[in-house]
Amino acid sequence: MKKLGLFILLVLSFQAFAQIPNKAEKKYEKAQEALRDLDEAAALGYLQEAVEIYPEYSSAWYLMGDIHYQKRSTLEAIEAYRMALNPDWEFNYSLLYKLANAEYELGFYQEAKEHFTAYLTYDELSENSVEAAKQLLIDIEYALELKANPVPFD
């Protein structure tokens, strides 16, 4: 059992330090160029290719989520943001806020609550974003309470 735990630890350590394949990086760069040219469809195509090459590519998933969110494809944004989640990624706090906000908008209150709560554990947050997250948590608690205790309208 101890050997299995050590093996898993080594595999996870290797994955944390794994480099993004060149082909995936090139696709990500092409996506950024497409965005500069305001071609969201092409950018999404390149990002999809990047994550097919390297499914753990958090930056590509994150950018894909942002594009979907801007296009008001909130469910697709949530899916991409969830794929981007990586506790070792330096931009995880920003991702958690965007994910929680999108989940809140679609009524996924329990998930939004979990992600806003995780967001608030980070130190590098602005005072405004902390206050906004706390207010949204209050709204979420109220929404969860309403869902748990619906009022009949007869």
mmCIF file with all atom_site columns, C-alpha atoms in Angstrom:
data_model
loop_
_atom_site.group_PDB
_atom_site.id
_atom_site.type_symbol
_atom_site.label_atom_id
_atom_site.label_alt_id
_atom_site.label_comp_id
_atom_site.label_asym_id
_atom_site.label_entity_id
_atom_site.label_seq_id
_atom_site.pdbx_PDB_ins_code
_atom_site.Cartn_x
_atom_site.Cartn_y
_atom_site.Cartn_z
_atom_site.occupancy
_atom_site.B_iso_or_equiv
_atom_site.pdbx_formal_charge
_atom_site.auth_seq_id
_atom_site.auth_comp_id
_atom_site.auth_asym_id
_atom_site.auth_atom_id
_atom_site.pdbx_PDB_model_num
ATOM 1   C CA . MET A 1 1   ? 0.000   0.000  0.000   1.00 0.00 ? 1   MET A CA 1
ATOM 2   C CA . LYS A 1 2   ? 2.858   2.368  0.828   1.00 0.00 ? 2   LYS A CA 1
ATOM 3   C CA . LYS A 1 3   ? 4.431   1.691  -2.581  1.00 0.00 ? 3   LYS A CA 1
ATOM 4   C CA . LEU A 1 4   ? 1.163   2.516  -4.335  1.00 0.00 ? 4   LEU A CA 1
ATOM 5   C CA . GLY A 1 5   ? 0.917   5.830  -2.472  1.00 0.00 ? 5   GLY A CA 1
ATOM 6   C CA . LEU A 1 6   ? 4.509   6.672  -3.390  1.00 0.00 ? 6   LEU A CA 1
ATOM 7   C CA . PHE A 1 7   ? 3.860   5.750  -7.024  1.00 0.00 ? 7   PHE A CA 1
ATOM 8   C CA . ILE A 1 8   ? 0.755   7.988  -7.149  1.00 0.00 ? 8   ILE A CA 1
ATOM 9   C CA . LEU A 1 9   ? 2.720   10.837 -5.569  1.00 0.00 ? 9   LEU A CA 1
ATOM 10  C CA . LEU A 1 10  ? 5.467   10.452 -8.182  1.00 0.00 ? 10  LEU A CA 1
ATOM 11  C CA . VAL A 1 11  ? 2.954   10.400 -11.052 1.00 0.00 ? 11  VAL A CA 1
ATOM 12  C CA . LEU A 1 12  ? 1.206   13.519 -9.727  1.00 0.00 ? 12  LEU A CA 1
ATOM 13  C CA . SER A 1 13  ? 4.547   15.271 -9.258  1.00 0.00 ? 13  SER A CA 1
ATOM 14  C CA . PHE A 1 14  ? 5.532   14.420 -12.818 1.00 0.00 ? 14  PHE A CA 1
ATOM 15  C CA . GLN A 1 15  ? 2.228   15.735 -14.164 1.00 0.00 ? 15  GLN A CA 1
ATOM 16  C CA . ALA A 1 16  ? 2.631   18.991 -12.238 1.00 0.00 ? 16  ALA A CA 1
ATOM 17  C CA . PHE A 1 17  ? 5.990   19.609 -13.915 1.00 0.00 ? 17  PHE A CA 1
ATOM 18  C CA . ALA A 1 18  ? 5.053   18.265 -17.335 1.00 0.00 ? 18  ALA A CA 1
ATOM 19  C CA . GLN A 1 19  ? 5.631   20.727 -20.122 1.00 0.00 ? 19  GLN A CA 1
ATOM 20  C CA . ILE A 1 20  ? 2.956   21.718 -22.568 1.00 0.00 ? 20  ILE A CA 1
ATOM 21  C CA . PRO A 1 21  ? 3.679   20.149 -25.968 1.00 0.00 ? 21  PRO A CA 1
ATOM 22  C CA . ASN A 1 22  ? 4.911   22.556 -28.636 1.00 0.00 ? 22  ASN A CA 1
ATOM 23  C CA . LYS A 1 23  ? 1.995   21.749 -30.948 1.00 0.00 ? 23  LYS A CA 1
ATOM 24  C CA . ALA A 1 24  ? -0.504  22.688 -28.243 1.00 0.00 ? 24  ALA A CA 1
ATOM 25  C CA . GLU A 1 25  ? 1.351   25.941 -27.503 1.00 0.00 ? 25  GLU A CA 1
ATOM 26  C CA . LYS A 1 26  ? 1.318   26.833 -31.214 1.00 0.00 ? 26  LYS A CA 1
ATOM 27  C CA . LYS A 1 27  ? -2.444  26.273 -31.377 1.00 0.00 ? 27  LYS A CA 1
ATOM 28  C CA . TYR A 1 28  ? -2.900  28.473 -28.299 1.00 0.00 ? 28  TYR A CA 1
ATOM 29  C CA . GLU A 1 29  ? -0.805  31.224 -29.915 1.00 0.00 ? 29  GLU A CA 1
ATOM 30  C CA . LYS A 1 30  ? -2.892  30.962 -33.099 1.00 0.00 ? 30  LYS A CA 1
ATOM 31  C CA . ALA A 1 31  ? -6.030  31.302 -30.965 1.00 0.00 ? 31  ALA A CA 1
ATOM 32  C CA . GLN A 1 32  ? -4.655  34.490 -29.434 1.00 0.00 ? 32  GLN A CA 1
ATOM 33  C CA . GLU A 1 33  ? -3.875  35.836 -32.919 1.00 0.00 ? 33  GLU A CA 1
ATOM 34  C CA . ALA A 1 34  ? -7.404  34.985 -34.063 1.00 0.00 ? 34  ALA A CA 1
ATOM 35  C CA . LEU A 1 35  ? -8.805  36.874 -31.080 1.00 0.00 ? 35  LEU A CA 1
ATOM 36  C CA . ARG A 1 36  ? -6.719  39.915 -31.942 1.00 0.00 ? 36  ARG A CA 1
ATOM 37  C CA . ASP A 1 37  ? -8.367  39.710 -35.373 1.00 0.00 ? 37  ASP A CA 1
ATOM 38  C CA . LEU A 1 38  ? -11.762 39.398 -33.603 1.00 0.00 ? 38  LEU A CA 1
ATOM 39  C CA . ASP A 1 39  ? -12.328 35.916 -35.047 1.00 0.00 ? 39  ASP A CA 1
ATOM 40  C CA . GLU A 1 40  ? -13.829 34.065 -32.084 1.00 0.00 ? 40  GLU A CA 1
ATOM 41  C CA . ALA A 1 41  ? -14.830 31.017 -34.137 1.00 0.00 ? 41  ALA A CA 1
ATOM 42  C CA . ALA A 1 42  ? -11.266 30.465 -35.341 1.00 0.00 ? 42  ALA A CA 1
ATOM 43  C CA . ALA A 1 43  ? -9.930  31.045 -31.823 1.00 0.00 ? 43  ALA A CA 1
ATOM 44  C CA . LEU A 1 44  ? -12.292 28.424 -30.417 1.00 0.00 ? 44  LEU A CA 1
ATOM 45  C CA . GLY A 1 45  ? -11.196 25.997 -33.127 1.00 0.00 ? 45  GLY A CA 1
ATOM 46  C CA . TYR A 1 46  ? -7.516  26.456 -32.303 1.00 0.00 ? 46  TYR A CA 1
ATOM 47  C CA . LEU A 1 47  ? -8.182  26.145 -28.575 1.00 0.00 ? 47  LEU A CA 1
ATOM 48  C CA . GLN A 1 48  ? -10.136 22.930 -29.151 1.00 0.00 ? 48  GLN A CA 1
ATOM 49  C CA . GLU A 1 49  ? -7.164  21.563 -31.091 1.00 0.00 ? 49  GLU A CA 1
ATOM 50  C CA . ALA A 1 50  ? -4.814  22.622 -28.282 1.00 0.00 ? 50  ALA A CA 1
ATOM 51  C CA . VAL A 1 51  ? -6.783  20.761 -25.620 1.00 0.00 ? 51  VAL A CA 1
ATOM 52  C CA . GLU A 1 52  ? -7.107  17.706 -27.858 1.00 0.00 ? 52  GLU A CA 1
ATOM 53  C CA . ILE A 1 53  ? -3.305  17.625 -28.007 1.00 0.00 ? 53  ILE A CA 1
ATOM 54  C CA . TYR A 1 54  ? -2.891  18.360 -24.296 1.00 0.00 ? 54  TYR A CA 1
ATOM 55  C CA . PRO A 1 55  ? -6.117  17.953 -22.270 1.00 0.00 ? 55  PRO A CA 1
ATOM 56  C CA . GLU A 1 56  ? -4.530  19.424 -19.102 1.00 0.00 ? 56  GLU A CA 1
ATOM 57  C CA . TYR A 1 57  ? -3.862  22.761 -20.807 1.00 0.00 ? 57  TYR A CA 1
ATOM 58  C CA . SER A 1 58  ? -5.530  25.031 -18.212 1.00 0.00 ? 58  SER A CA 1
ATOM 59  C CA . SER A 1 59  ? -4.785  28.278 -20.043 1.00 0.00 ? 59  SER A CA 1
ATOM 60  C CA . ALA A 1 60  ? -6.461  27.006 -23.219 1.00 0.00 ? 60  ALA A CA 1
ATOM 61  C CA . TRP A 1 61  ? -9.538  25.810 -21.332 1.00 0.00 ? 61  TRP A CA 1
ATOM 62  C CA . TYR A 1 62  ? -9.672  29.119 -19.433 1.00 0.00 ? 62  TYR A CA 1
ATOM 63  C CA . LEU A 1 63  ? -9.541  31.200 -22.603 1.00 0.00 ? 63  LEU A CA 1
ATOM 64  C CA . MET A 1 64  ? -12.124 28.930 -24.213 1.00 0.00 ? 64  MET A CA 1
ATOM 65  C CA . GLY A 1 65  ? -14.381 29.570 -21.214 1.00 0.00 ? 65  GLY A CA 1
ATOM 66  C CA . ASP A 1 66  ? -13.905 33.325 -21.525 1.00 0.00 ? 66  ASP A CA 1
ATOM 67  C CA . ILE A 1 67  ? -14.832 33.279 -25.212 1.00 0.00 ? 67  ILE A CA 1
ATOM 68  C CA . HIS A 1 68  ? -17.949 31.193 -24.578 1.00 0.00 ? 68  HIS A CA 1
ATOM 69  C CA . TYR A 1 69  ? -18.942 33.467 -21.710 1.00 0.00 ? 69  TYR A CA 1
ATOM 70  C CA . GLN A 1 70  ? -18.576 36.588 -23.859 1.00 0.00 ? 70  GLN A CA 1
ATOM 71  C CA . LYS A 1 71  ? -20.738 34.915 -26.505 1.00 0.00 ? 71  LYS A CA 1
ATOM 72  C CA . ARG A 1 72  ? -23.365 34.233 -23.789 1.00 0.00 ? 72  ARG A CA 1
ATOM 73  C CA . SER A 1 73  ? -22.833 30.482 -24.165 1.00 0.00 ? 73  SER A CA 1
ATOM 74  C CA . THR A 1 74  ? -22.743 30.190 -20.394 1.00 0.00 ? 74  THR A CA 1
ATOM 75  C CA . LEU A 1 75  ? -23.123 26.415 -20.169 1.00 0.00 ? 75  LEU A CA 1
ATOM 76  C CA . GLU A 1 76  ? -20.187 25.909 -22.542 1.00 0.00 ? 76  GLU A CA 1
ATOM 77  C CA . ALA A 1 77  ? -18.215 28.462 -20.525 1.00 0.00 ? 77  ALA A CA 1
ATOM 78  C CA . ILE A 1 78  ? -18.881 26.503 -17.333 1.00 0.00 ? 78  ILE A CA 1
ATOM 79  C CA . GLU A 1 79  ? -17.746 23.273 -18.976 1.00 0.00 ? 79  GLU A CA 1
ATOM 80  C CA . ALA A 1 80  ? -14.501 24.880 -20.173 1.00 0.00 ? 80  ALA A CA 1
ATOM 81  C CA . TYR A 1 81  ? -13.840 26.599 -16.839 1.00 0.00 ? 81  TYR A CA 1
ATOM 82  C CA . ARG A 1 82  ? -14.345 23.297 -15.013 1.00 0.00 ? 82  ARG A CA 1
ATOM 83  C CA . MET A 1 83  ? -11.818 21.632 -17.313 1.00 0.00 ? 83  MET A CA 1
ATOM 84  C CA . ALA A 1 84  ? -9.344  24.424 -16.526 1.00 0.00 ? 84  ALA A CA 1
ATOM 85  C CA . LEU A 1 85  ? -9.504  23.864 -12.760 1.00 0.00 ? 85  LEU A CA 1
ATOM 86  C CA . ASN A 1 86  ? -6.067  22.950 -11.453 1.00 0.00 ? 86  ASN A CA 1
ATOM 87  C CA . PRO A 1 87  ? -5.067  23.627 -7.851  1.00 0.00 ? 87  PRO A CA 1
ATOM 88  C CA . ASP A 1 88  ? -1.452  24.276 -8.880  1.00 0.00 ? 88  ASP A CA 1
ATOM 89  C CA . TRP A 1 89  ? -2.319  26.850 -11.541 1.00 0.00 ? 89  TRP A CA 1
ATOM 90  C CA . GLU A 1 90  ? -1.404  30.423 -10.622 1.00 0.00 ? 90  GLU A CA 1
ATOM 91  C CA . PHE A 1 91  ? -4.645  31.931 -11.986 1.00 0.00 ? 91  PHE A CA 1
ATOM 92  C CA . ASN A 1 92  ? -6.974  29.525 -10.219 1.00 0.00 ? 92  ASN A CA 1
ATOM 93  C CA . TYR A 1 93  ? -8.508  32.260 -8.070  1.00 0.00 ? 93  TYR A CA 1
ATOM 94  C CA . SER A 1 94  ? -9.649  34.243 -11.119 1.00 0.00 ? 94  SER A CA 1
ATOM 95  C CA . LEU A 1 95  ? -10.974 31.071 -12.710 1.00 0.00 ? 95  LEU A CA 1
ATOM 96  C CA . LEU A 1 96  ? -12.908 30.150 -9.569  1.00 0.00 ? 96  LEU A CA 1
ATOM 97  C CA . TYR A 1 97  ? -14.631 33.549 -9.538  1.00 0.00 ? 97  TYR A CA 1
ATOM 98  C CA . LYS A 1 98  ? -15.621 33.346 -13.208 1.00 0.00 ? 98  LYS A CA 1
ATOM 99  C CA . LEU A 1 99  ? -16.794 29.752 -12.854 1.00 0.00 ? 99  LEU A CA 1
ATOM 100 C CA . ALA A 1 100 ? -18.836 30.498 -9.729  1.00 0.00 ? 100 ALA A CA 1
ATOM 101 C CA . ASN A 1 101 ? -20.397 33.563 -11.342 1.00 0.00 ? 101 ASN A CA 1
ATOM 102 C CA . ALA A 1 102 ? -21.402 31.593 -14.456 1.00 0.00 ? 102 ALA A CA 1
ATOM 103 C CA . GLU A 1 103 ? -22.818 28.791 -12.293 1.00 0.00 ? 103 GLU A CA 1
ATOM 104 C CA . TYR A 1 104 ? -24.774 31.345 -10.280 1.00 0.00 ? 104 TYR A CA 1
ATOM 105 C CA . GLU A 1 105 ? -26.240 32.849 -13.459 1.00 0.00 ? 105 GLU A CA 1
ATOM 106 C CA . LEU A 1 106 ? -27.559 29.446 -14.564 1.00 0.00 ? 106 LEU A CA 1
ATOM 107 C CA . GLY A 1 107 ? -28.906 28.500 -11.143 1.00 0.00 ? 107 GLY A CA 1
ATOM 108 C CA . PHE A 1 108 ? -26.227 25.951 -10.216 1.00 0.00 ? 108 PHE A CA 1
ATOM 109 C CA . TYR A 1 109 ? -26.256 27.406 -6.725  1.00 0.00 ? 109 TYR A CA 1
ATOM 110 C CA . GLN A 1 110 ? -24.557 24.636 -4.776  1.00 0.00 ? 110 GLN A CA 1
ATOM 111 C CA . GLU A 1 111 ? -21.616 24.525 -7.213  1.00 0.00 ? 111 GLU A CA 1
ATOM 112 C CA . ALA A 1 112 ? -21.402 28.322 -7.240  1.00 0.00 ? 112 ALA A CA 1
ATOM 113 C CA . LYS A 1 113 ? -21.345 28.340 -3.438  1.00 0.00 ? 113 LYS A CA 1
ATOM 114 C CA . GLU A 1 114 ? -18.474 25.841 -3.383  1.00 0.00 ? 114 GLU A CA 1
ATOM 115 C CA . HIS A 1 115 ? -16.458 27.787 -5.943  1.00 0.00 ? 115 HIS A CA 1
ATOM 116 C CA . PHE A 1 116 ? -17.028 31.218 -4.368  1.00 0.00 ? 116 PHE A CA 1
ATOM 117 C CA . THR A 1 117 ? -16.056 29.749 -1.004  1.00 0.00 ? 117 THR A CA 1
ATOM 118 C CA . ALA A 1 118 ? -12.868 28.303 -2.511  1.00 0.00 ? 118 ALA A CA 1
ATOM 119 C CA . TYR A 1 119 ? -12.192 31.658 -4.213  1.00 0.00 ? 119 TYR A CA 1
ATOM 120 C CA . LEU A 1 120 ? -12.311 33.466 -0.888  1.00 0.00 ? 120 LEU A CA 1
ATOM 121 C CA . THR A 1 121 ? -9.468  31.315 0.487   1.00 0.00 ? 121 THR A CA 1
ATOM 122 C CA . TYR A 1 122 ? -6.915  33.088 -1.734  1.00 0.00 ? 122 TYR A CA 1
ATOM 123 C CA . ASP A 1 123 ? -4.800  35.953 -0.373  1.00 0.00 ? 123 ASP A CA 1
ATOM 124 C CA . GLU A 1 124 ? -4.244  37.991 -3.558  1.00 0.00 ? 124 GLU A CA 1
ATOM 125 C CA . LEU A 1 125 ? -7.857  39.183 -3.936  1.00 0.00 ? 125 LEU A CA 1
ATOM 126 C CA . SER A 1 126 ? -8.998  42.759 -4.273  1.00 0.00 ? 126 SER A CA 1
ATOM 127 C CA . GLU A 1 127 ? -11.287 44.170 -1.620  1.00 0.00 ? 127 GLU A CA 1
ATOM 128 C CA . ASN A 1 128 ? -14.015 44.815 -4.214  1.00 0.00 ? 128 ASN A CA 1
ATOM 129 C CA . SER A 1 129 ? -13.985 41.245 -5.524  1.00 0.00 ? 129 SER A CA 1
ATOM 130 C CA . VAL A 1 130 ? -14.088 39.857 -1.980  1.00 0.00 ? 130 VAL A CA 1
ATOM 131 C CA . GLU A 1 131 ? -17.136 41.998 -1.182  1.00 0.00 ? 131 GLU A CA 1
ATOM 132 C CA . ALA A 1 132 ? -18.818 40.990 -4.452  1.00 0.00 ? 132 ALA A CA 1
ATOM 133 C CA . ALA A 1 133 ? -18.182 37.296 -3.774  1.00 0.00 ? 133 ALA A CA 1
ATOM 134 C CA . LYS A 1 134 ? -19.502 37.601 -0.221  1.00 0.00 ? 134 LYS A CA 1
ATOM 135 C CA . GLN A 1 135 ? -22.668 39.334 -1.452  1.00 0.00 ? 135 GLN A CA 1
ATOM 136 C CA . LEU A 1 136 ? -23.193 36.646 -4.079  1.00 0.00 ? 136 LEU A CA 1
ATOM 137 C CA . LEU A 1 137 ? -22.774 33.985 -1.383  1.00 0.00 ? 137 LEU A CA 1
ATOM 138 C CA . ILE A 1 138 ? -25.560 35.672 0.588   1.00 0.00 ? 138 ILE A CA 1
ATOM 139 C CA . ASP A 1 139 ? -27.744 35.659 -2.542  1.00 0.00 ? 139 ASP A CA 1
ATOM 140 C CA . ILE A 1 140 ? -26.895 32.002 -3.163  1.00 0.00 ? 140 ILE A CA 1
ATOM 141 C CA . GLU A 1 141 ? -27.804 31.016 0.390   1.00 0.00 ? 141 GLU A CA 1
ATOM 142 C CA . TYR A 1 142 ? -31.154 32.740 -0.066  1.00 0.00 ? 142 TYR A CA 1
ATOM 143 C CA . ALA A 1 143 ? -31.734 30.988 -3.417  1.00 0.00 ? 143 ALA A CA 1
ATOM 144 C CA . LEU A 1 144 ? -30.849 27.615 -1.882  1.00 0.00 ? 144 LEU A CA 1
ATOM 145 C CA . GLU A 1 145 ? -33.252 28.269 0.969   1.00 0.00 ? 145 GLU A CA 1
ATOM 146 C CA . LEU A 1 146 ? -36.029 29.153 -1.477  1.00 0.00 ? 146 LEU A CA 1
ATOM 147 C CA . LYS A 1 147 ? -35.375 26.007 -3.503  1.00 0.00 ? 147 LYS A CA 1
ATOM 148 C CA . ALA A 1 148 ? -35.452 23.876 -0.359  1.00 0.00 ? 148 ALA A CA 1
ATOM 149 C CA . ASN A 1 149 ? -38.681 25.483 0.871   1.00 0.00 ? 149 ASN A CA 1
ATOM 150 C CA . PRO A 1 150 ? -40.813 26.437 -2.125  1.00 0.00 ? 150 PRO A CA 1
ATOM 151 C CA . VAL A 1 151 ? -43.854 28.579 -1.516  1.00 0.00 ? 151 VAL A CA 1
ATOM 152 C CA . PRO A 1 152 ? -47.009 27.227 -3.164  1.00 0.00 ? 152 PRO A CA 1
ATOM 153 C CA . PHE A 1 153 ? -48.955 29.739 -5.236  1.00 0.00 ? 153 PHE A CA 1
ATOM 154 C CA . ASP A 1 154 ? -52.558 28.605 -5.280  1.00 0.00 ? 154 ASP A CA 1
#
